[in-house]
Coordinates of C-alpha atoms and ligand atoms in Angstrom, one line a residue:
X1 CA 134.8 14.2 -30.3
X2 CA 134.8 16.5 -27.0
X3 CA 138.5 16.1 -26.7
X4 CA 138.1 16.9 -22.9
X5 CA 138.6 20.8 -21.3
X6 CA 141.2 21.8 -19.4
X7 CA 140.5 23.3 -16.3
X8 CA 142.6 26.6 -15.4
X9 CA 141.3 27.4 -12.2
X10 CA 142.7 23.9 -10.8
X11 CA 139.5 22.6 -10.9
X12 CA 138.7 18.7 -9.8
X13 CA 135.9 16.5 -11.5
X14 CA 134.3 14.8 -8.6
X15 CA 133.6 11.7 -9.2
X16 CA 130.0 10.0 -7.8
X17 CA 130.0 6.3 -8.5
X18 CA 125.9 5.7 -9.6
X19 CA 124.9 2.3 -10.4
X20 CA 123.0 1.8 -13.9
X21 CA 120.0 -0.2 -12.7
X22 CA 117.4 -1.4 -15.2
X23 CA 115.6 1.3 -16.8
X24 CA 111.8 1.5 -16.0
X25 CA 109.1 3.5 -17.6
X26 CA 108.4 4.9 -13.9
X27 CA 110.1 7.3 -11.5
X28 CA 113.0 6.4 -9.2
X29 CA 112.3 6.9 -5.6
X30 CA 114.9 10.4 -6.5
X31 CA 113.2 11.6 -9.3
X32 CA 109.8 10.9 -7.5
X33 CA 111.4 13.1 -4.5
X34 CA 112.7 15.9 -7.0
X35 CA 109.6 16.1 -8.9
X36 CA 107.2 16.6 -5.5
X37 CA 109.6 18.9 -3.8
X38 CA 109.3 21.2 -7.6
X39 CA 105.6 21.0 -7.6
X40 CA 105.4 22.0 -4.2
X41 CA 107.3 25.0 -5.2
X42 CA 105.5 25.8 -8.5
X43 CA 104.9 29.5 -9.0
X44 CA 107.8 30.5 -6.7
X45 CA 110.8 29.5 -8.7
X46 CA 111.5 31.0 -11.7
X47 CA 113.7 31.3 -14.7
X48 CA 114.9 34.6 -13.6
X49 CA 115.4 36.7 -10.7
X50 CA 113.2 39.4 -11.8
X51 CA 110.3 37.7 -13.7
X52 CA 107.1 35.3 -13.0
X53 CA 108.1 33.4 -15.6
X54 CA 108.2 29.2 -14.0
X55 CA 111.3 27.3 -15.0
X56 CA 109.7 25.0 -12.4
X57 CA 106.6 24.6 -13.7
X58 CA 108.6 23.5 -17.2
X59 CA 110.6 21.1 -15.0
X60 CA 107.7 20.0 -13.4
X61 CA 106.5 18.7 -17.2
X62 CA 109.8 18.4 -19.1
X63 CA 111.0 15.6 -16.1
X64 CA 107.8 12.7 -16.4
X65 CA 107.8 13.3 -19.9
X66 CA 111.1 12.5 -20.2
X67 CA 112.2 10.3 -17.3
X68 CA 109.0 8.2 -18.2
X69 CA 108.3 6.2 -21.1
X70 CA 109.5 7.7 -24.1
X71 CA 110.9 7.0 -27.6
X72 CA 113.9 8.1 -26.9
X73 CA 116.4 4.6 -26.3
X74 CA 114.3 3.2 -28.8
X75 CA 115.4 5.9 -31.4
X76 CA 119.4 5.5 -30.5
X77 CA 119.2 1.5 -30.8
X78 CA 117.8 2.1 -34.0
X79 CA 120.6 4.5 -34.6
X80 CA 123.4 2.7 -33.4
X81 CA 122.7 -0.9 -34.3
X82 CA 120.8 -0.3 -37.5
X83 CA 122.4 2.7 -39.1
X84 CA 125.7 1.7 -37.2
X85 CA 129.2 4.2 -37.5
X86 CA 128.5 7.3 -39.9
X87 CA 131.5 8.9 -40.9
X88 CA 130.2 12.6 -42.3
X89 CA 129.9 11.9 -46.4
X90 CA 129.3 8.8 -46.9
X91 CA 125.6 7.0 -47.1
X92 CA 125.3 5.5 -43.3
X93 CA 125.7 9.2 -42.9
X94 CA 122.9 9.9 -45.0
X95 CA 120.6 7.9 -43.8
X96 CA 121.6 9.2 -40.2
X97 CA 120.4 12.8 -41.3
X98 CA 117.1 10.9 -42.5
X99 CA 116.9 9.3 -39.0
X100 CA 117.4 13.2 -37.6
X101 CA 114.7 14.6 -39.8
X102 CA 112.0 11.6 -38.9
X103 CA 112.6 12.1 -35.2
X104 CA 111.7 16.0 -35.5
X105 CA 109.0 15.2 -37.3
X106 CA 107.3 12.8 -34.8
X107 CA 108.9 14.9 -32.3
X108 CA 106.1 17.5 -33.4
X109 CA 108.7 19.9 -34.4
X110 CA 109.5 22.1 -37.8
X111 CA 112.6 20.7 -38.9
X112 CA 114.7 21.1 -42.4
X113 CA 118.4 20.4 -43.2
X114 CA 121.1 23.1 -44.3
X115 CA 123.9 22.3 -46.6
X116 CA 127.5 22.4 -46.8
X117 CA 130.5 21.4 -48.7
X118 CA 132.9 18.9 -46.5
X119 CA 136.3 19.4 -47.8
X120 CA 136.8 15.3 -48.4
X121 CA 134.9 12.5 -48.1
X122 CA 137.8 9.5 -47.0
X123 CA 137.3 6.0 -46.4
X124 CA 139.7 3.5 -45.0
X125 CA 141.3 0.7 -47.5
X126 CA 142.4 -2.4 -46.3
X127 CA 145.1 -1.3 -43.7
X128 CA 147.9 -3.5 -43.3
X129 CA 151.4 -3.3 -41.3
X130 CA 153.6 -5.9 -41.2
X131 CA 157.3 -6.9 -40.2
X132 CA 159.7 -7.7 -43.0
X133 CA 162.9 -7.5 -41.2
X134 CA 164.8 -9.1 -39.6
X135 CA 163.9 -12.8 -40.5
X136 CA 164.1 -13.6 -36.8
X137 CA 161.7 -10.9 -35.9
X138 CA 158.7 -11.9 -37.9
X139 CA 159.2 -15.8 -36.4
X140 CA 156.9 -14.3 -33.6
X141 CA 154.2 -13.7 -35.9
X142 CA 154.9 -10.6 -39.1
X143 CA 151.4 -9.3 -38.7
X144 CA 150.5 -6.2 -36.6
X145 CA 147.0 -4.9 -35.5
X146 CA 146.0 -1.9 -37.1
X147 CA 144.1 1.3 -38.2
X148 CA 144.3 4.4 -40.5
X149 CA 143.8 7.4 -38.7
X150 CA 140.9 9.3 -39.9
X151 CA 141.5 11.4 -42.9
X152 CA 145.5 10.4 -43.3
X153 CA 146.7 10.0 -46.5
X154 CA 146.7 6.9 -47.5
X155 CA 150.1 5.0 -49.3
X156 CA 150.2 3.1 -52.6
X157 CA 148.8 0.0 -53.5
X158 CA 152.4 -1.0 -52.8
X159 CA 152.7 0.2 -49.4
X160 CA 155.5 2.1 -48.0
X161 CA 158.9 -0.5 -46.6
X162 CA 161.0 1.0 -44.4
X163 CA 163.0 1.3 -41.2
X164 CA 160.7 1.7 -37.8
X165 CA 162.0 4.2 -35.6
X166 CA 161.2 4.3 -31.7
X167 CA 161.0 8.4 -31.1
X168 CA 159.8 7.5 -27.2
X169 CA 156.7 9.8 -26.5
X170 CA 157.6 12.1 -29.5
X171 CA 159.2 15.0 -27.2
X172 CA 161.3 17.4 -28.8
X173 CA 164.8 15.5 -26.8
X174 CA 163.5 12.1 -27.6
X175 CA 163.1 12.4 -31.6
X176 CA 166.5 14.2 -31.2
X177 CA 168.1 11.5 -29.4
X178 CA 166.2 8.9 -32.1
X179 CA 168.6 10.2 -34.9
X180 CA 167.9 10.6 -38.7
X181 CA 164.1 10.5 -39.3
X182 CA 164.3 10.5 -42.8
X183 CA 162.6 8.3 -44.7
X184 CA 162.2 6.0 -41.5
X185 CA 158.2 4.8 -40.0
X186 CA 157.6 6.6 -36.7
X187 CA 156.6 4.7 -33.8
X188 CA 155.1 7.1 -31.1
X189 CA 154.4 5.9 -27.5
X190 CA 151.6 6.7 -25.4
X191 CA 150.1 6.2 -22.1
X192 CA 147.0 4.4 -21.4
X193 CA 144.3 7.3 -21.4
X194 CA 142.3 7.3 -18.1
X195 CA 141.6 10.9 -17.3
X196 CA 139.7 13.6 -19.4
X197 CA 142.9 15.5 -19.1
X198 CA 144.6 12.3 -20.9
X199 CA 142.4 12.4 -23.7
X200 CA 142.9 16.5 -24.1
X201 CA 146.6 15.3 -24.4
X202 CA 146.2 13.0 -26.8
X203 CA 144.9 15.8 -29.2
X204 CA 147.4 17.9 -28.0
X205 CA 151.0 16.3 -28.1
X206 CA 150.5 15.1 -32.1
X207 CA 150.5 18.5 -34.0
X208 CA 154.3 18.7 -32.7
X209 CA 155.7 15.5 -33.9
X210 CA 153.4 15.8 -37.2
X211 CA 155.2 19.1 -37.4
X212 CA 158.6 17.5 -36.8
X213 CA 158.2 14.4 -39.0
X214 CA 157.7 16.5 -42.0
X215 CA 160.2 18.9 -41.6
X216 CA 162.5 15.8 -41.7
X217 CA 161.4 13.7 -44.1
X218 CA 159.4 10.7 -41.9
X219 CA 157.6 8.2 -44.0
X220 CA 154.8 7.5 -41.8
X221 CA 153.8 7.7 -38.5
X222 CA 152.3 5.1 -35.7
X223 CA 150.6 5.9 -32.8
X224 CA 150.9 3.2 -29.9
X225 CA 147.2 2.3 -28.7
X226 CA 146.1 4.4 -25.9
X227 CA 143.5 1.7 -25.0
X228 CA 143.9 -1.8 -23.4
X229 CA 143.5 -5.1 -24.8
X230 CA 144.1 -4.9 -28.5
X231 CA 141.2 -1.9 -28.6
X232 CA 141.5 0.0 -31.8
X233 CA 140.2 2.8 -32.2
X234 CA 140.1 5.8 -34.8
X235 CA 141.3 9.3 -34.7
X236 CA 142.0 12.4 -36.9
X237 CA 144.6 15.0 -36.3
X238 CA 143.6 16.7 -39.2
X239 CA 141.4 19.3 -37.9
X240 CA 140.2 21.0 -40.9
X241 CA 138.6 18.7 -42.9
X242 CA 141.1 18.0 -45.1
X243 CA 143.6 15.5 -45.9
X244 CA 146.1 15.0 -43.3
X245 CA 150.3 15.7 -44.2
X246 CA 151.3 12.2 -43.3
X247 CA 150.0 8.4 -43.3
X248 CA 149.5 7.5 -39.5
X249 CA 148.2 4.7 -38.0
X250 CA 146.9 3.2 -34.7
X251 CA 148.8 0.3 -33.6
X252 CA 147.2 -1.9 -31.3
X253 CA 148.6 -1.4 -28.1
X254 CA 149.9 -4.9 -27.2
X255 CA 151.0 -5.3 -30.8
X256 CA 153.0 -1.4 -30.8
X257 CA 155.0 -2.4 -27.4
X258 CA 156.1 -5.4 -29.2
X259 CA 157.2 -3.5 -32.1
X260 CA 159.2 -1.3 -29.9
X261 CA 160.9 -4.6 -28.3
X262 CA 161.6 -5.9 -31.0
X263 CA 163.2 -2.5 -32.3
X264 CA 165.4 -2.0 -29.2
X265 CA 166.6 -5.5 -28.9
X266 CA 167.9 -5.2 -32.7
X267 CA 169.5 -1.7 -32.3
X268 CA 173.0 -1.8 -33.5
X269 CA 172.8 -5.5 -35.3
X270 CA 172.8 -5.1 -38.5
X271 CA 169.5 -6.0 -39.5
X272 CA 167.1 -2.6 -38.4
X273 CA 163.9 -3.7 -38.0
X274 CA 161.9 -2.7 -41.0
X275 CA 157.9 -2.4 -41.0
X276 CA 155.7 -2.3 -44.5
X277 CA 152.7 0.0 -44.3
X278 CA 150.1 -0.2 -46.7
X279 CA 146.9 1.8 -46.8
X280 CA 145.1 2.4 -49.8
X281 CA 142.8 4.5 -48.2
X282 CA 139.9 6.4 -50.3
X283 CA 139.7 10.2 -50.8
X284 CA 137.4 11.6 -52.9
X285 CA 135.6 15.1 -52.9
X286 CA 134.5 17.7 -51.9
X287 CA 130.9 16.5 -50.3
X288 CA 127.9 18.0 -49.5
X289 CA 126.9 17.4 -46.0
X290 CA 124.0 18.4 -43.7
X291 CA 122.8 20.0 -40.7
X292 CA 119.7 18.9 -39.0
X293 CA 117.9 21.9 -37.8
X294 CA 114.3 21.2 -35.8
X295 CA 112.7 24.5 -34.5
X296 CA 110.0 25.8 -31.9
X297 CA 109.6 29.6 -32.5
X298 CA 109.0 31.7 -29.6
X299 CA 106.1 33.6 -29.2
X300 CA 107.6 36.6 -28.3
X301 CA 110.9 37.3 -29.7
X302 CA 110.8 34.3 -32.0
X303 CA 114.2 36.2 -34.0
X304 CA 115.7 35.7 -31.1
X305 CA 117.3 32.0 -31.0
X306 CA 118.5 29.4 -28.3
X307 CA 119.9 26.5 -29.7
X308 CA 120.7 22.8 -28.2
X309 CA 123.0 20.8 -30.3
X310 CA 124.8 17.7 -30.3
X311 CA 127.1 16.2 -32.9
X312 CA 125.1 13.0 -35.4
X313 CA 128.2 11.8 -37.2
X314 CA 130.9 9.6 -35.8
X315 CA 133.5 7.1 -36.2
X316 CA 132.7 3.8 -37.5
X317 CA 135.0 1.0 -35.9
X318 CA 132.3 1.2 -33.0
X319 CA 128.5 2.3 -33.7
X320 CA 128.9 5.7 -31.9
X321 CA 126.7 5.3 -28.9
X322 CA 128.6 7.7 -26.3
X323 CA 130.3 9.7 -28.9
X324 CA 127.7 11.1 -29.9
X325 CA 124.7 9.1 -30.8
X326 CA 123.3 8.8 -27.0
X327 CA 123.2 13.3 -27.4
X328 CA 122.3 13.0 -30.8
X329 CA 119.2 11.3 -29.4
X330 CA 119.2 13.9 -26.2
X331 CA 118.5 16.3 -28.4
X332 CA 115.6 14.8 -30.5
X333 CA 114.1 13.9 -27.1
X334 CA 114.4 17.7 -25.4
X335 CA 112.7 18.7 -28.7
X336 CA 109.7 16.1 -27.9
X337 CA 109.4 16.9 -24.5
X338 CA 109.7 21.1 -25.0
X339 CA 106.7 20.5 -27.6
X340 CA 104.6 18.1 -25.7
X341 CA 104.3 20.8 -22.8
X342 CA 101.8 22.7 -25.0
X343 CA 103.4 26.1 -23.7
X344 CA 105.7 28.1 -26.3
X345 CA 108.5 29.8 -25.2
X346 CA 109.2 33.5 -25.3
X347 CA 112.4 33.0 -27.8
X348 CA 112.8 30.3 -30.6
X349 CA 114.5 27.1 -29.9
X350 CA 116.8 25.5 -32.5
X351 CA 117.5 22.1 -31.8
X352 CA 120.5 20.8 -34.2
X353 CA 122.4 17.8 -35.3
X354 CA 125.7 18.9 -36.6
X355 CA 128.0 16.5 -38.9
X356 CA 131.4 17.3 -39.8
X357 CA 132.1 17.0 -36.0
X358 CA 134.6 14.2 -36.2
X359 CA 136.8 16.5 -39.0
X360 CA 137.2 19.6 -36.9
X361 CA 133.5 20.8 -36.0
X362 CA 133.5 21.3 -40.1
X363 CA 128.9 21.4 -39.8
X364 CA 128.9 23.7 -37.0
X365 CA 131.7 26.4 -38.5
X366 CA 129.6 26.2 -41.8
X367 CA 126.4 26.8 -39.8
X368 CA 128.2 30.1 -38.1
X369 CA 129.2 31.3 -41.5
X370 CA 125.7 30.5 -42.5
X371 CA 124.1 32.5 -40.2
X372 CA 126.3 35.3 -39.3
X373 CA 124.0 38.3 -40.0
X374 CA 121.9 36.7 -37.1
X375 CA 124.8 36.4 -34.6
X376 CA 123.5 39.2 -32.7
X377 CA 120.6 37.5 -32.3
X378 CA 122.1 33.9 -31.1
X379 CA 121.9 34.2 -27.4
X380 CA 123.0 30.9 -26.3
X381 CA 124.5 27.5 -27.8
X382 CA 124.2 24.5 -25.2
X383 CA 125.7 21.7 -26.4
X384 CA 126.7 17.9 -25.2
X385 CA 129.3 15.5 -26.4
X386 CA 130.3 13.5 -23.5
X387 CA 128.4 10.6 -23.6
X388 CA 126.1 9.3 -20.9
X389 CA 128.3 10.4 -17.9
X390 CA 126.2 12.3 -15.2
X391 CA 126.1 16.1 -15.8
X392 CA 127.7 18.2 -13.0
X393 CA 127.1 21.2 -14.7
X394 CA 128.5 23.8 -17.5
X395 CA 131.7 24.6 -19.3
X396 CA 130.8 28.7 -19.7
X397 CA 133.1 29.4 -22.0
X398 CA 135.6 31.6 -20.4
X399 CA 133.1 33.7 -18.9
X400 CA 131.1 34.0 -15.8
X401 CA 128.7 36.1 -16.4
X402 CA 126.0 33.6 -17.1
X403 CA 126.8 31.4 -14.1
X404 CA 124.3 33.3 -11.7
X405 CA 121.3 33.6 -14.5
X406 CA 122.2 29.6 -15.2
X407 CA 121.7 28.8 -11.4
X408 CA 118.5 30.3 -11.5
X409 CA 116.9 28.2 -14.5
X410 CA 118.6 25.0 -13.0
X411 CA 117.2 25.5 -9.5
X412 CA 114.5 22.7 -9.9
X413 CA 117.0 20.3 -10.4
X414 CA 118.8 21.5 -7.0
X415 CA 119.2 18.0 -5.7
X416 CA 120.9 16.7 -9.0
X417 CA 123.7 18.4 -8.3
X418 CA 124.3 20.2 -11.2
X419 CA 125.6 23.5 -10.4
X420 CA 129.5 22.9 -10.9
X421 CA 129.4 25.3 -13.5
X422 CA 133.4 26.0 -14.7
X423 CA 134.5 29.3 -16.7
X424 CA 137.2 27.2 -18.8
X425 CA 137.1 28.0 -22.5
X426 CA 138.2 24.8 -24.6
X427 CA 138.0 23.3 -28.8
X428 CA 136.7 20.4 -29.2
X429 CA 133.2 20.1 -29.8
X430 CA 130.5 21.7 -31.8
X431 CA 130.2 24.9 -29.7
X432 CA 133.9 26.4 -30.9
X433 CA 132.8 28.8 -33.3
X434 CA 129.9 30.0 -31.9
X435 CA 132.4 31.3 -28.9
X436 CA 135.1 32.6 -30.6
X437 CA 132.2 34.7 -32.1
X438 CA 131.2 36.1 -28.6
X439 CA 127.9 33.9 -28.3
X440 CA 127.7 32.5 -24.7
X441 CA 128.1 28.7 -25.3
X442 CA 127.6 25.9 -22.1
X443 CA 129.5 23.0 -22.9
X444 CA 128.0 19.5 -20.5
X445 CA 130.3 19.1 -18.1
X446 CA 130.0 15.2 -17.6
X447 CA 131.6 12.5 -15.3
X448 CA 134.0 10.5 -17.5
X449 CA 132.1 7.2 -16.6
X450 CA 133.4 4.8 -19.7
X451 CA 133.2 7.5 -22.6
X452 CA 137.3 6.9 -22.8
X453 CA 137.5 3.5 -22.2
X454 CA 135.3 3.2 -25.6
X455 CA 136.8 6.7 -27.0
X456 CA 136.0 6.2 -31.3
X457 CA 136.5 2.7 -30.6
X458 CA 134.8 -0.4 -31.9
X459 CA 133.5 -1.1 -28.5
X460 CA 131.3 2.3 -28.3
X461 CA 128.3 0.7 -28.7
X462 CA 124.6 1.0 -27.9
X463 CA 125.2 -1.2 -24.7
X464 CA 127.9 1.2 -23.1
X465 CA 125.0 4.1 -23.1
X466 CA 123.8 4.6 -19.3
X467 CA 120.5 5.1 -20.2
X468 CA 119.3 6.3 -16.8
X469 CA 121.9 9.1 -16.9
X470 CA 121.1 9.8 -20.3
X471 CA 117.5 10.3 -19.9
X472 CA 118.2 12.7 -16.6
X473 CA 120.7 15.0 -18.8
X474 CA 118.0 15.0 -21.3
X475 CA 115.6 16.9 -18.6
X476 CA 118.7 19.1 -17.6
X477 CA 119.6 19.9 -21.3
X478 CA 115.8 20.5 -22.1
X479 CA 115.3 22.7 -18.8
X480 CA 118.5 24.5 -20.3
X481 CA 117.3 25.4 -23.4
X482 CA 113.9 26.4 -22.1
X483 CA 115.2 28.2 -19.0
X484 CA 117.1 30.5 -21.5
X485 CA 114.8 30.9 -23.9
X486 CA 111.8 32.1 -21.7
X487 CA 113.5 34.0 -19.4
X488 CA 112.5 38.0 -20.6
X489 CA 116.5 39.3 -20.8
X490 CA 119.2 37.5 -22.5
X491 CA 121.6 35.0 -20.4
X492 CA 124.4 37.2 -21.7
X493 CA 125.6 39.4 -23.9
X494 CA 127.4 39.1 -27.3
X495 CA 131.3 39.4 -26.3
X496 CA 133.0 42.3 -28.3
X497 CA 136.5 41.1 -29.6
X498 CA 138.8 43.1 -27.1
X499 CA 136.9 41.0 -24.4
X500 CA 137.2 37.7 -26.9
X501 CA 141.2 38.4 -27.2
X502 CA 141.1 38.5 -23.1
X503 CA 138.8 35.6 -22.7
X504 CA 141.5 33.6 -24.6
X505 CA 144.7 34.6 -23.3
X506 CA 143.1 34.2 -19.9
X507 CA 141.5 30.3 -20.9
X508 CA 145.1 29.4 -22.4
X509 CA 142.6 29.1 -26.0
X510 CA 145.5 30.6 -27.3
X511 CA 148.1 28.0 -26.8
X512 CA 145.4 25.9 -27.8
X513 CA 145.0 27.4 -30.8
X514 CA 147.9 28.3 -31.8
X515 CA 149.1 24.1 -31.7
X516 CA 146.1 22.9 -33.6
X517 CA 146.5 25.5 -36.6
X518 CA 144.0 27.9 -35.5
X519 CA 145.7 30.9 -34.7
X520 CA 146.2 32.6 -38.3
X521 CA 142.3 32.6 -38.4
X522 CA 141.1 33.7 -35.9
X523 CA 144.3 36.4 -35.6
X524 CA 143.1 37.9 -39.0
X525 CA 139.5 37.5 -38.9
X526 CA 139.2 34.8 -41.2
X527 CA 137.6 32.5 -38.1
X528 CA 135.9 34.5 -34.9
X529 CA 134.6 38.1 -34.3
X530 CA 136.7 40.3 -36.7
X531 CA 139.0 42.4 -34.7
Ligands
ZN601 ZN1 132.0 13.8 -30.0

């Protein structure tokens, strides 16, 4: 999901426009130029400031291996177009994880799954909405375009007929001014998402007007398309894993403005505009589900763990290519290339594929609980859900301690441009719990590119993956993981909570937090480093 970050420090993405040429199983001239300036300096860089230890000698083998011919596009087409959308419990899930175990396994690498309960496994019905009222509404055509959002509750068989309501963007004033919700369908506008900030927002605002619509007895809820051009796409704002409080829908963009026309040119006749919403969505469980774990001990302090993780489940309108299949694969493909240069690193390397992500990062808070004796012993979680945009550097967490140590193991890649390293703290992704339990976690700070365009979408495909870009931010997520593994002290240490409560007052996690149901938790221990 990687529901975008906000930046607190009034921070700018910079946007640099690359084109995706063809991808060959050679070096561009750029790469060529990075990799001879870093063997030129081999032996003289290093992963830390105070050790011999050659982060540019691993660049110097992590990069061909990687940026050369490799198995890599070849696993995520196989992924994508023949495993397709894999929404966490059900089978194209299942044989996702199988897909995650074969690839560490010709990888080179040790790799088992660990298990979990999902809450619910939920599957969408056939969704309909459709005009009933007035007779001279439907002439224009009764059907509407139209999705479940993940994990709502679905209706009866029947559906549910009533009056739609406009509530405008779903402010406070505006569902006010929208009069008695009460047993009426929500409609809910939006703007067209363009901006990382956009998407953040679109996470964001519904929690509010959820909130609202129950407290006055809504029947349902539809979301206007945030996308262009009929685009549906899926999205949960049930963040837990279980089943939402309400039946909402995505409305197809073109199809939800005309809804709302047709609602304001009928206001005051005496026909209301009434809507039928059926979805006899599936909900069944609880599920087991899986982590993918592969694993490179270190040689020297192999309790010691590094971990580089991406989230394997997605939506299924779309195949899942950006979100997350293309990282899903970057991670397999680090694991190949750490192995294949023949040099173990002084700490263990974990490289996993959490599911669960789409539901509220449900696989990666299990695999915290799992493993919280070892904690202590977690000293860094890298992980990257943003696509195939360029990486410009690391989300840190709300810290900034690890930004100096980070420039160091990066410093091969120097002319990639990857240093713009920002200390905002954000949900979102697979890398939440770990940092609300003081582990220093580095979030991919990518370029948008088209991750939104195609955000859970049926258009996030195999063919929207930048596969140039994706095979650089494979060397820079490899480099990562190594860098911090081999260097002889940790990147940072393990926050205590007085420095967690600071880190998240100063982020704005809290407000965060406290809108998407977190707060409780992690205020009484229940979720985070106890206080
Ligand atoms: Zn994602």
């Amino acid at each position: 999901m990687r529901k975008g970050f906000a930046f607190p420090f009034g921070m700018v993405l910079t946007l640099v426009f690359v084109a995706a040429g063809p991808v060959k199983a050679q070096l561009t001239p750029a790469q060529t130029d990075a990799l001879g300036k870093l063997q030129s300096r081999a032996n003289t860089d290093v992963c830390s400031a105070a050790e011999a230890s050659s982060c540019a000698q691993a660049a110097a083998k992590l990069m061909p291996a990687i940026l050369g011919d490799s198995p890599m596009i070849e696993n995520l087409r196989k992924l994508t177009d023949e495993i397709g959308g894999r929404v966490s419990g059900t089978p194209e899930m299942a044989k996702a994880i199988q897909w995650g175990v074969a690839g560490f396994r010709a990888a080179g690498v040790d790799v088992h799954t660990e298990k979990y309960k999902l809450p619910v496994m939920w599957k969408e019905g056939a969704t309909r909405l459709i005009i009933t009222a007035p007779a001279s509404a439907i002439a224009g055509g009764a059907t509407l375009r139209v999705v479940s959002a993940g994990w709502a509750p679905g209706t009866t068989r029947q559906g549910i007929e009533a009056n739609a309501l406009d509530i405008g963007d779903g402010s406070d004033a505006e569902m006010t001014r929208a009069g008695n919700l009460k047993g009426a369908i929500l409609l809910v506008h939006t703007e067209i998402g363009s901006s990382w900030a956009d998407l953040f927002n679109e996470y964001m605002r519904p929690p509010g007007i959820i909130a609202r619509a129950l407290k006055e007895g809504a029947a349902a809820i539809l979301w206007t398309g945030a996308r262009e051009r009929l685009l549906l796409y899926r999205h949960s704002n049930s963040l837990n894993g279980e089943v939402d409080k309400i039946s909402q829908a995505v409305v197809a963009r073109e199809d939800a403005l005309r809804l709302a026309r047709l609602v304001a040119a009928n206001q005051g006749n005496q026909g209301k505009v009434r809507v039928k919403l059926t979805m006899p969505n599936e909900i069944n469980g609880p599920v087991e589900q899986e982590n993918v774990v592969g694993e490179i001990r270190g040689y020297e302090k192999p309790d010691e763990v590094v971990i580089l993780g991406a989230h394997l489940d997605s939506w299924e309108l779309g195949t899942g290519a950006l979100d997350n299949g293309c990282n899903a694969a970057l991670v397999i493909e680090a694991a190949r290339a750490i192995k294949a240069m023949g040099v173990l690193p002084k700490r263990t390397i974990r490289f996993i594929l959490f599911s669960g992500e789409e539901q509220g990062t449900i696989g990666s808070h299990e695999y915290v609980k799992a493993h919280a004796a070892e904690l202590d012993k977690i000293r860094a979680v890298i992980v990257f859900d943003d696509g195939s945009g360029r990486t410009n550097g690391f989300s840190l967490g709300g810290r900034t301690d690890t930004d100096a140590p980070l420039r160091q193991i990066l410093k091969p890649l120097e002319t990639w441009n990857v240093g713009e390293h920002t200390p905002d703290a954000s949900f979102g992704t697979d890398n939440f719990d770990f940092l609300l339990e003081g582990v220093p976690t580095f979030v991919a700070n990518q370029e948008l590119s088209n991750y939104l365009a195609n955000y859970h979408a049926a258009s996030d495909t195999f063919d929207k993956v930048d596969q140039r870009e994706l095979k650089m931010n494979t060397v820079i997520a490899a480099l990562t993981a190594w860098g911090i593994a081999d260097r002889s002290e940790p990147i940072g240490k393990r926050q205590t909570r007085g420095e967690l409560d600071a880190m998240v007052k100063q982020t704005g996690l809290d407000q965060q937090m406290q809108l998407l149901g977190y707060w409780e938790q992690w205020q009484s221990g229940a979720r985070g480093r106890k206080p």
